[in-house]
């Protein structure tokens, strides 16, 4: 029986990461079969991938450490680290990493939970039904999608959209931290309880977190419903829009105190 596609992709990624990590001159993969490549590696005196030890979790030897993430000079470099990341097992089941997208100097960063099926297919955040609703909500406060930055706590899709596990969040959190430090937004909007609880390090219910401005690493954080929850509960769309009005007022220079809801 053939290997599942995700496993094959993970092996290919591991192979390429190890190949790129090998010292010496460059290796041309174009038109080369697997055996050609292994033969060239052997001829060059490099251990073949099969002979080289893997990191403990089966990841490639080029580990993405917290330090490498914290030192990423720009979003492009950081996205490259996510692409080669194997800090949690989700890299083996995802189709594509979903780093995030938008303006590097965005005034607003929107943070969701984790990629869903459509995001996993495309490598882009919030592109399914929930994403279309998010776009409409942002437009309603005068923020076209292209003007903001959109990302998630997790950069890989959990299988069958299950809740992210604590170790997955711990592995991925430094990426979000660095994204925010590079963008330096004026406001962060946490969409849904998961993003809010992760950013604010709290277990509080969403209802208790809405309606006031919080702080994450010095940045103001506004909490609102997740667009997917709004699709299930259209009655929450109006309260969500009111949360986003707070963001609008903050961008318009109204003090945070005045911007508070209620
Ligand atoms: N839900 C999320 O939290 N993020 C996405 O990117 C898509 C759906």
PDB file of C-alpha atoms and ligand atoms in Angstrom:
ATOM      1  CA  UNK A   1       0.000   0.000   0.000  1.00  0.00           C
ATOM      2  CA  UNK A   2       1.326   3.454  -0.828  1.00  0.00           C
ATOM      3  CA  UNK A   3       2.240   5.857   1.959  1.00  0.00           C
ATOM      4  CA  UNK A   4      -0.397   8.451   2.913  1.00  0.00           C
ATOM      5  CA  UNK A   5       0.263  11.733   1.069  1.00  0.00           C
ATOM      6  CA  UNK A   6       0.982  13.661   4.278  1.00  0.00           C
ATOM      7  CA  UNK A   7       3.639  11.182   5.343  1.00  0.00           C
ATOM      8  CA  UNK A   8       5.265  11.288   1.918  1.00  0.00           C
ATOM      9  CA  UNK A   9       5.305  15.083   2.008  1.00  0.00           C
ATOM     10  CA  UNK A  10       6.794  15.083   5.508  1.00  0.00           C
ATOM     11  CA  UNK A  11       9.517  12.694   4.354  1.00  0.00           C
ATOM     12  CA  UNK A  12      10.234  14.857   1.312  1.00  0.00           C
ATOM     13  CA  UNK A  13      10.439  17.937   3.534  1.00  0.00           C
ATOM     14  CA  UNK A  14      12.806  16.157   5.897  1.00  0.00           C
ATOM     15  CA  UNK A  15      14.911  15.003   2.977  1.00  0.00           C
ATOM     16  CA  UNK A  16      15.159  18.480   1.477  1.00  0.00           C
ATOM     17  CA  UNK A  17      15.894  20.122   4.815  1.00  0.00           C
ATOM     18  CA  UNK A  18      18.702  17.655   5.422  1.00  0.00           C
ATOM     19  CA  UNK A  19      19.999  18.070   1.910  1.00  0.00           C
ATOM     20  CA  UNK A  20      20.021  21.856   2.216  1.00  0.00           C
ATOM     21  CA  UNK A  21      21.722  21.504   5.570  1.00  0.00           C
ATOM     22  CA  UNK A  22      24.480  19.360   4.104  1.00  0.00           C
ATOM     23  CA  UNK A  23      27.752  21.181   3.615  1.00  0.00           C
ATOM     24  CA  UNK A  24      29.415  21.742   0.299  1.00  0.00           C
ATOM     25  CA  UNK A  25      28.328  22.669  -3.156  1.00  0.00           C
ATOM     26  CA  UNK A  26      24.748  22.894  -4.289  1.00  0.00           C
ATOM     27  CA  UNK A  27      22.807  19.862  -5.394  1.00  0.00           C
ATOM     28  CA  UNK A  28      20.639  19.927  -8.509  1.00  0.00           C
ATOM     29  CA  UNK A  29      17.432  17.990  -7.999  1.00  0.00           C
ATOM     30  CA  UNK A  30      15.880  18.816 -11.359  1.00  0.00           C
ATOM     31  CA  UNK A  31      15.327  15.699 -13.515  1.00  0.00           C
ATOM     32  CA  UNK A  32      17.148  13.600 -10.904  1.00  0.00           C
ATOM     33  CA  UNK A  33      15.518  10.492  -9.506  1.00  0.00           C
ATOM     34  CA  UNK A  34      15.655   9.699  -5.818  1.00  0.00           C
ATOM     35  CA  UNK A  35      18.379   7.119  -6.517  1.00  0.00           C
ATOM     36  CA  UNK A  36      20.389   9.691  -8.527  1.00  0.00           C
ATOM     37  CA  UNK A  37      20.273  12.069  -5.591  1.00  0.00           C
ATOM     38  CA  UNK A  38      21.261   9.403  -3.083  1.00  0.00           C
ATOM     39  CA  UNK A  39      24.114   8.317  -5.360  1.00  0.00           C
ATOM     40  CA  UNK A  40      25.339  11.911  -5.659  1.00  0.00           C
ATOM     41  CA  UNK A  41      25.178  12.345  -1.908  1.00  0.00           C
ATOM     42  CA  UNK A  42      27.166   9.168  -1.408  1.00  0.00           C
ATOM     43  CA  UNK A  43      29.699  10.243  -4.046  1.00  0.00           C
ATOM     44  CA  UNK A  44      30.089  13.593  -2.323  1.00  0.00           C
ATOM     45  CA  UNK A  45      30.859  11.762   0.910  1.00  0.00           C
ATOM     46  CA  UNK A  46      27.686  12.972   2.586  1.00  0.00           C
ATOM     47  CA  UNK A  47      25.687  10.543   4.641  1.00  0.00           C
ATOM     48  CA  UNK A  48      22.415   9.698   2.926  1.00  0.00           C
ATOM     49  CA  UNK A  49      19.258  10.932   4.665  1.00  0.00           C
ATOM     50  CA  UNK A  50      18.472   7.373   5.693  1.00  0.00           C
ATOM     51  CA  UNK A  51      21.807   7.143   7.495  1.00  0.00           C
ATOM     52  CA  UNK A  52      21.559  10.470   9.293  1.00  0.00           C
ATOM     53  CA  UNK A  53      19.956  10.622  12.699  1.00  0.00           C
ATOM     54  CA  UNK A  54      16.661  12.478  12.920  1.00  0.00           C
ATOM     55  CA  UNK A  55      15.678  14.835  15.699  1.00  0.00           C
ATOM     56  CA  UNK A  56      13.835  13.052  18.548  1.00  0.00           C
ATOM     57  CA  UNK A  57      10.364  13.741  17.173  1.00  0.00           C
ATOM     58  CA  UNK A  58      11.319  12.523  13.726  1.00  0.00           C
ATOM     59  CA  UNK A  59      11.884  16.067  12.515  1.00  0.00           C
ATOM     60  CA  UNK A  60      14.553  17.292  10.183  1.00  0.00           C
ATOM     61  CA  UNK A  61      17.977  18.018  11.625  1.00  0.00           C
ATOM     62  CA  UNK A  62      17.645  21.780  11.050  1.00  0.00           C
ATOM     63  CA  UNK A  63      15.691  22.566  14.148  1.00  0.00           C
ATOM     64  CA  UNK A  64      13.663  25.768  14.355  1.00  0.00           C
ATOM     65  CA  UNK A  65      14.560  26.998  17.799  1.00  0.00           C
ATOM     66  CA  UNK A  66      12.891  29.771  19.826  1.00  0.00           C
ATOM     67  CA  UNK A  67      16.068  31.808  19.269  1.00  0.00           C
ATOM     68  CA  UNK A  68      15.866  31.488  15.473  1.00  0.00           C
ATOM     69  CA  UNK A  69      12.235  32.598  15.606  1.00  0.00           C
ATOM     70  CA  UNK A  70      12.948  35.545  17.903  1.00  0.00           C
ATOM     71  CA  UNK A  71      15.794  36.659  15.648  1.00  0.00           C
ATOM     72  CA  UNK A  72      13.864  36.464  12.348  1.00  0.00           C
ATOM     73  CA  UNK A  73      14.536  39.847  10.769  1.00  0.00           C
ATOM     74  CA  UNK A  74      11.297  40.115   8.804  1.00  0.00           C
ATOM     75  CA  UNK A  75       8.011  38.362   8.062  1.00  0.00           C
ATOM     76  CA  UNK A  76       9.424  36.626   5.013  1.00  0.00           C
ATOM     77  CA  UNK A  77      12.216  35.025   7.034  1.00  0.00           C
ATOM     78  CA  UNK A  78       9.726  34.050   9.710  1.00  0.00           C
ATOM     79  CA  UNK A  79       7.397  32.484   7.114  1.00  0.00           C
ATOM     80  CA  UNK A  80      10.332  30.434   5.850  1.00  0.00           C
ATOM     81  CA  UNK A  81      10.903  29.098   9.375  1.00  0.00           C
ATOM     82  CA  UNK A  82       7.221  28.107   9.585  1.00  0.00           C
ATOM     83  CA  UNK A  83       7.540  26.338   6.229  1.00  0.00           C
ATOM     84  CA  UNK A  84      10.393  24.201   7.521  1.00  0.00           C
ATOM     85  CA  UNK A  85       9.026  23.848  11.064  1.00  0.00           C
ATOM     86  CA  UNK A  86       8.610  20.475  12.712  1.00  0.00           C
ATOM     87  CA  UNK A  87       8.237  21.685  16.304  1.00  0.00           C
ATOM     88  CA  UNK A  88       4.965  19.782  16.712  1.00  0.00           C
ATOM     89  CA  UNK A  89       3.483  16.750  14.964  1.00  0.00           C
ATOM     90  CA  UNK A  90       1.009  18.838  12.933  1.00  0.00           C
ATOM     91  CA  UNK A  91       3.690  19.447  10.305  1.00  0.00           C
ATOM     92  CA  UNK A  92       3.229  15.809   9.330  1.00  0.00           C
ATOM     93  CA  UNK A  93      -0.509  16.057   8.694  1.00  0.00           C
ATOM     94  CA  UNK A  94      -0.909  19.532   7.257  1.00  0.00           C
ATOM     95  CA  UNK A  95      -1.052  20.117   3.513  1.00  0.00           C
ATOM     96  CA  UNK A  96       0.355  23.617   3.762  1.00  0.00           C
ATOM     97  CA  UNK A  97       1.555  25.847   6.559  1.00  0.00           C
ATOM     98  CA  UNK A  98      -0.662  28.906   7.005  1.00  0.00           C
ATOM     99  CA  UNK A  99       1.672  31.634   8.132  1.00  0.00           C
ATOM    100  CA  UNK A 100      -0.580  34.665   7.785  1.00  0.00           C
ATOM    101  CA  UNK A 101      -0.922  37.454   5.269  1.00  0.00           C
ATOM    102  CA  UNK A 102      -1.526  41.136   4.911  1.00  0.00           C
ATOM    103  CA  UNK A 103       0.225  44.445   5.206  1.00  0.00           C
ATOM    104  CA  UNK A 104       3.568  44.245   7.025  1.00  0.00           C
ATOM    105  CA  UNK A 105       2.821  47.669   8.508  1.00  0.00           C
ATOM    106  CA  UNK A 106      -0.842  46.943   9.265  1.00  0.00           C
ATOM    107  CA  UNK A 107      -2.469  49.005  12.007  1.00  0.00           C
ATOM    108  CA  UNK A 108      -4.663  46.038  12.918  1.00  0.00           C
ATOM    109  CA  UNK A 109      -3.712  42.384  13.330  1.00  0.00           C
ATOM    110  CA  UNK A 110      -6.560  39.854  13.389  1.00  0.00           C
ATOM    111  CA  UNK A 111      -5.768  36.624  15.221  1.00  0.00           C
ATOM    112  CA  UNK A 112      -7.836  33.458  14.802  1.00  0.00           C
ATOM    113  CA  UNK A 113      -7.471  29.962  16.154  1.00  0.00           C
ATOM    114  CA  UNK A 114      -6.020  27.639  13.525  1.00  0.00           C
ATOM    115  CA  UNK A 115      -6.326  26.932   9.812  1.00  0.00           C
ATOM    116  CA  UNK A 116      -9.349  24.951   8.651  1.00  0.00           C
ATOM    117  CA  UNK A 117      -9.662  22.711   5.588  1.00  0.00           C
ATOM    118  CA  UNK A 118      -9.762  25.506   3.009  1.00  0.00           C
ATOM    119  CA  UNK A 119      -6.874  27.337   4.638  1.00  0.00           C
ATOM    120  CA  UNK A 120      -4.857  24.112   4.731  1.00  0.00           C
ATOM    121  CA  UNK A 121      -5.520  23.620   1.003  1.00  0.00           C
ATOM    122  CA  UNK A 122      -4.525  27.135   0.030  1.00  0.00           C
ATOM    123  CA  UNK A 123      -1.934  28.099   2.635  1.00  0.00           C
ATOM    124  CA  UNK A 124      -3.912  31.301   3.340  1.00  0.00           C
ATOM    125  CA  UNK A 125      -5.718  32.315   6.556  1.00  0.00           C
ATOM    126  CA  UNK A 126      -9.482  32.842   6.732  1.00  0.00           C
ATOM    127  CA  UNK A 127     -10.425  32.037   3.153  1.00  0.00           C
ATOM    128  CA  UNK A 128     -13.425  29.775   3.805  1.00  0.00           C
ATOM    129  CA  UNK A 129     -16.964  30.855   4.743  1.00  0.00           C
ATOM    130  CA  UNK A 130     -15.803  32.264   8.068  1.00  0.00           C
ATOM    131  CA  UNK A 131     -13.138  34.211   6.208  1.00  0.00           C
ATOM    132  CA  UNK A 132     -15.682  35.793   3.883  1.00  0.00           C
ATOM    133  CA  UNK A 133     -17.679  36.928   6.892  1.00  0.00           C
ATOM    134  CA  UNK A 134     -14.516  38.272   8.486  1.00  0.00           C
ATOM    135  CA  UNK A 135     -13.850  40.300   5.321  1.00  0.00           C
ATOM    136  CA  UNK A 136     -17.363  41.774   5.508  1.00  0.00           C
ATOM    137  CA  UNK A 137     -16.991  42.665   9.166  1.00  0.00           C
ATOM    138  CA  UNK A 138     -13.681  44.370   8.518  1.00  0.00           C
ATOM    139  CA  UNK A 139     -15.124  46.271   5.548  1.00  0.00           C
ATOM    140  CA  UNK A 140     -17.977  47.444   7.739  1.00  0.00           C
ATOM    141  CA  UNK A 141     -15.473  49.373   9.854  1.00  0.00           C
ATOM    142  CA  UNK A 142     -13.618  50.709   6.832  1.00  0.00           C
ATOM    143  CA  UNK A 143     -10.815  48.160   6.832  1.00  0.00           C
ATOM    144  CA  UNK A 144     -10.398  46.296   3.538  1.00  0.00           C
ATOM    145  CA  UNK A 145      -8.818  42.877   4.034  1.00  0.00           C
ATOM    146  CA  UNK A 146      -5.600  44.036   2.358  1.00  0.00           C
ATOM    147  CA  UNK A 147      -5.162  46.811   4.915  1.00  0.00           C
ATOM    148  CA  UNK A 148      -4.946  44.482   7.933  1.00  0.00           C
ATOM    149  CA  UNK A 149      -2.788  41.495   8.813  1.00  0.00           C
ATOM    150  CA  UNK A 150      -4.547  38.171   9.381  1.00  0.00           C
ATOM    151  CA  UNK A 151      -3.064  35.151  11.104  1.00  0.00           C
ATOM    152  CA  UNK A 152      -3.802  32.386  13.588  1.00  0.00           C
ATOM    153  CA  UNK A 153      -2.383  31.081  16.834  1.00  0.00           C
ATOM    154  CA  UNK A 154      -1.557  27.770  15.101  1.00  0.00           C
ATOM    155  CA  UNK A 155       0.125  27.771  11.720  1.00  0.00           C
ATOM    156  CA  UNK A 156      -0.907  24.198  10.870  1.00  0.00           C
ATOM    157  CA  UNK A 157      -4.360  22.653  10.684  1.00  0.00           C
ATOM    158  CA  UNK A 158      -5.251  20.260  13.504  1.00  0.00           C
ATOM    159  CA  UNK A 159      -6.721  17.060  12.024  1.00  0.00           C
ATOM    160  CA  UNK A 160     -10.492  17.263  11.543  1.00  0.00           C
ATOM    161  CA  UNK A 161     -10.372  20.800  13.023  1.00  0.00           C
ATOM    162  CA  UNK A 162     -10.040  19.470  16.553  1.00  0.00           C
ATOM    163  CA  UNK A 163      -9.104  21.922  19.297  1.00  0.00           C
ATOM    164  CA  UNK A 164      -5.407  22.796  19.375  1.00  0.00           C
ATOM    165  CA  UNK A 165      -3.446  20.923  22.051  1.00  0.00           C
ATOM    166  CA  UNK A 166      -1.396  22.804  24.659  1.00  0.00           C
ATOM    167  CA  UNK A 167       1.891  21.474  23.270  1.00  0.00           C
ATOM    168  CA  UNK A 168       0.910  22.635  19.763  1.00  0.00           C
ATOM    169  CA  UNK A 169       0.149  26.103  21.090  1.00  0.00           C
ATOM    170  CA  UNK A 170       3.425  26.172  23.004  1.00  0.00           C
ATOM    171  CA  UNK A 171       5.343  25.160  19.866  1.00  0.00           C
ATOM    172  CA  UNK A 172       3.617  27.768  17.681  1.00  0.00           C
ATOM    173  CA  UNK A 173       3.267  30.712  20.086  1.00  0.00           C
ATOM    174  CA  UNK A 174       6.752  32.154  19.418  1.00  0.00           C
ATOM    175  CA  UNK A 175       5.795  32.672  15.757  1.00  0.00           C
ATOM    176  CA  UNK A 176       2.782  34.786  16.671  1.00  0.00           C
ATOM    177  CA  UNK A 177       4.867  36.672  19.210  1.00  0.00           C
ATOM    178  CA  UNK A 178       7.455  37.499  16.546  1.00  0.00           C
ATOM    179  CA  UNK A 179       4.811  38.379  13.945  1.00  0.00           C
ATOM    180  CA  UNK A 180       3.323  40.906  16.345  1.00  0.00           C
ATOM    181  CA  UNK A 181       6.731  42.302  17.298  1.00  0.00           C
ATOM    182  CA  UNK A 182       7.614  42.790  13.619  1.00  0.00           C
ATOM    183  CA  UNK A 183       4.293  44.376  12.664  1.00  0.00           C
ATOM    184  CA  UNK A 184       3.814  46.435  15.830  1.00  0.00           C
ATOM    185  CA  UNK A 185       0.080  46.950  15.301  1.00  0.00           C
ATOM    186  CA  UNK A 186      -1.969  49.645  16.940  1.00  0.00           C
ATOM    187  CA  UNK A 187      -4.659  47.106  17.821  1.00  0.00           C
ATOM    188  CA  UNK A 188      -4.882  43.314  17.938  1.00  0.00           C
ATOM    189  CA  UNK A 189      -8.297  41.750  17.444  1.00  0.00           C
ATOM    190  CA  UNK A 190      -8.662  38.283  18.971  1.00  0.00           C
ATOM    191  CA  UNK A 191     -11.392  36.388  17.135  1.00  0.00           C
ATOM    192  CA  UNK A 192     -12.866  33.739  19.410  1.00  0.00           C
ATOM    193  CA  UNK A 193     -12.186  32.395  22.866  1.00  0.00           C
ATOM    194  CA  UNK A 194      -9.191  30.363  21.822  1.00  0.00           C
ATOM    195  CA  UNK A 195      -7.199  33.275  20.369  1.00  0.00           C
ATOM    196  CA  UNK A 196      -8.230  35.527  23.267  1.00  0.00           C
ATOM    197  CA  UNK A 197      -7.302  33.010  25.954  1.00  0.00           C
ATOM    198  CA  UNK A 198      -3.973  32.273  24.317  1.00  0.00           C
ATOM    199  CA  UNK A 199      -2.975  35.911  23.903  1.00  0.00           C
ATOM    200  CA  UNK A 200      -4.204  36.982  27.321  1.00  0.00           C
ATOM    201  CA  UNK A 201      -3.127  33.821  29.136  1.00  0.00           C
ATOM    202  CA  UNK A 202      -6.480  33.394  30.785  1.00  0.00           C
ATOM    203  CA  UNK A 203      -9.171  30.749  31.035  1.00  0.00           C
ATOM    204  CA  UNK A 204     -11.985  33.333  31.200  1.00  0.00           C
ATOM    205  CA  UNK A 205     -15.076  32.884  29.069  1.00  0.00           C
ATOM    206  CA  UNK A 206     -15.372  34.987  25.923  1.00  0.00           C
ATOM    207  CA  UNK A 207     -18.319  36.858  27.400  1.00  0.00           C
ATOM    208  CA  UNK A 208     -16.131  38.113  30.235  1.00  0.00           C
ATOM    209  CA  UNK A 209     -13.353  39.173  27.890  1.00  0.00           C
ATOM    210  CA  UNK A 210     -15.468  41.173  25.462  1.00  0.00           C
ATOM    211  CA  UNK A 211     -16.315  44.789  26.171  1.00  0.00           C
ATOM    212  CA  UNK A 212     -12.964  46.042  27.431  1.00  0.00           C
ATOM    213  CA  UNK A 213      -9.523  46.601  26.005  1.00  0.00           C
ATOM    214  CA  UNK A 214      -6.819  44.188  27.176  1.00  0.00           C
ATOM    215  CA  UNK A 215      -3.064  44.179  26.651  1.00  0.00           C
ATOM    216  CA  UNK A 216      -0.702  41.711  25.064  1.00  0.00           C
ATOM    217  CA  UNK A 217       3.006  42.645  25.215  1.00  0.00           C
ATOM    218  CA  UNK A 218       1.906  46.268  25.442  1.00  0.00           C
ATOM    219  CA  UNK A 219      -0.443  46.125  22.439  1.00  0.00           C
ATOM    220  CA  UNK A 220      -4.162  46.793  22.979  1.00  0.00           C
ATOM    221  CA  UNK A 221      -6.289  43.692  22.410  1.00  0.00           C
ATOM    222  CA  UNK A 222      -9.994  43.735  21.551  1.00  0.00           C
ATOM    223  CA  UNK A 223     -11.818  40.418  21.910  1.00  0.00           C
ATOM    224  CA  UNK A 224     -14.815  39.403  19.834  1.00  0.00           C
ATOM    225  CA  UNK A 225     -16.670  36.363  18.532  1.00  0.00           C
ATOM    226  CA  UNK A 226     -15.041  34.032  16.039  1.00  0.00           C
ATOM    227  CA  UNK A 227     -16.590  34.445  12.548  1.00  0.00           C
ATOM    228  CA  UNK A 228     -17.349  30.684  12.477  1.00  0.00           C
ATOM    229  CA  UNK A 229     -19.418  31.154  15.642  1.00  0.00           C
ATOM    230  CA  UNK A 230     -21.242  34.024  13.939  1.00  0.00           C
ATOM    231  CA  UNK A 231     -22.179  31.714  11.071  1.00  0.00           C
ATOM    232  CA  UNK A 232     -23.829  29.409  13.613  1.00  0.00           C
ATOM    233  CA  UNK A 233     -25.325  32.278  15.652  1.00  0.00           C
ATOM    234  CA  UNK A 234     -26.201  35.191  13.362  1.00  0.00           C
ATOM    235  CA  UNK A 235     -27.626  37.024  16.374  1.00  0.00           C
ATOM    236  CA  UNK A 236     -24.049  37.644  17.509  1.00  0.00           C
ATOM    237  CA  UNK A 237     -23.132  39.562  14.362  1.00  0.00           C
ATOM    238  CA  UNK A 238     -24.426  42.866  15.723  1.00  0.00           C
ATOM    239  CA  UNK A 239     -22.496  42.568  19.033  1.00  0.00           C
ATOM    240  CA  UNK A 240     -19.407  41.637  17.021  1.00  0.00           C
ATOM    241  CA  UNK A 241     -19.814  44.717  14.886  1.00  0.00           C
ATOM    242  CA  UNK A 242     -20.060  46.758  18.083  1.00  0.00           C
ATOM    243  CA  UNK A 243     -16.781  45.219  19.298  1.00  0.00           C
ATOM    244  CA  UNK A 244     -15.203  46.227  16.017  1.00  0.00           C
ATOM    245  CA  UNK A 245     -16.525  49.761  16.408  1.00  0.00           C
ATOM    246  CA  UNK A 246     -14.199  49.959  19.411  1.00  0.00           C
ATOM    247  CA  UNK A 247     -11.322  49.148  17.085  1.00  0.00           C
ATOM    248  CA  UNK A 248     -12.492  51.798  14.637  1.00  0.00           C
ATOM    249  CA  UNK A 249     -12.644  54.428  17.363  1.00  0.00           C
ATOM    250  CA  UNK A 250      -9.172  53.511  18.595  1.00  0.00           C
ATOM    251  CA  UNK A 251      -7.792  53.873  15.063  1.00  0.00           C
ATOM    252  CA  UNK A 252      -9.557  57.198  14.773  1.00  0.00           C
ATOM    253  CA  UNK A 253      -7.673  58.417  17.806  1.00  0.00           C
ATOM    254  CA  UNK A 254     -10.428  58.232  20.378  1.00  0.00           C
ATOM    255  CA  UNK A 255      -8.812  57.250  23.696  1.00  0.00           C
ATOM    256  CA  UNK A 256      -9.111  53.653  24.815  1.00  0.00           C
ATOM    257  CA  UNK A 257     -11.198  54.686  27.792  1.00  0.00           C
ATOM    258  CA  UNK A 258     -13.799  56.256  25.561  1.00  0.00           C
ATOM    259  CA  UNK A 259     -13.542  53.361  23.123  1.00  0.00           C
ATOM    260  CA  UNK A 260     -14.677  50.848  25.698  1.00  0.00           C
ATOM    261  CA  UNK A 261     -17.978  49.174  25.137  1.00  0.00           C
ATOM    262  CA  UNK A 262     -20.748  49.568  27.672  1.00  0.00           C
TER     263      UNK A 262
HETATM  264  N1  LIG B   1     -10.754  29.664  11.539  1.00  0.00           N
HETATM  265  C1  LIG B   1      -9.645  30.207  12.082  1.00  0.00           C
HETATM  266  O1  LIG B   1      -9.550  30.384  13.292  1.00  0.00           O
HETATM  267  N2  LIG B   1      -8.673  30.573  11.253  1.00  0.00           N
HETATM  268  C2  LIG B   1      -8.718  30.428   9.928  1.00  0.00           C
HETATM  269  O2  LIG B   1      -7.764  30.787   9.247  1.00  0.00           O
HETATM  270  C3  LIG B   1      -9.891  29.868   9.394  1.00  0.00           C
HETATM  271  C4  LIG B   1     -10.892  29.491  10.205  1.00  0.00           C
END
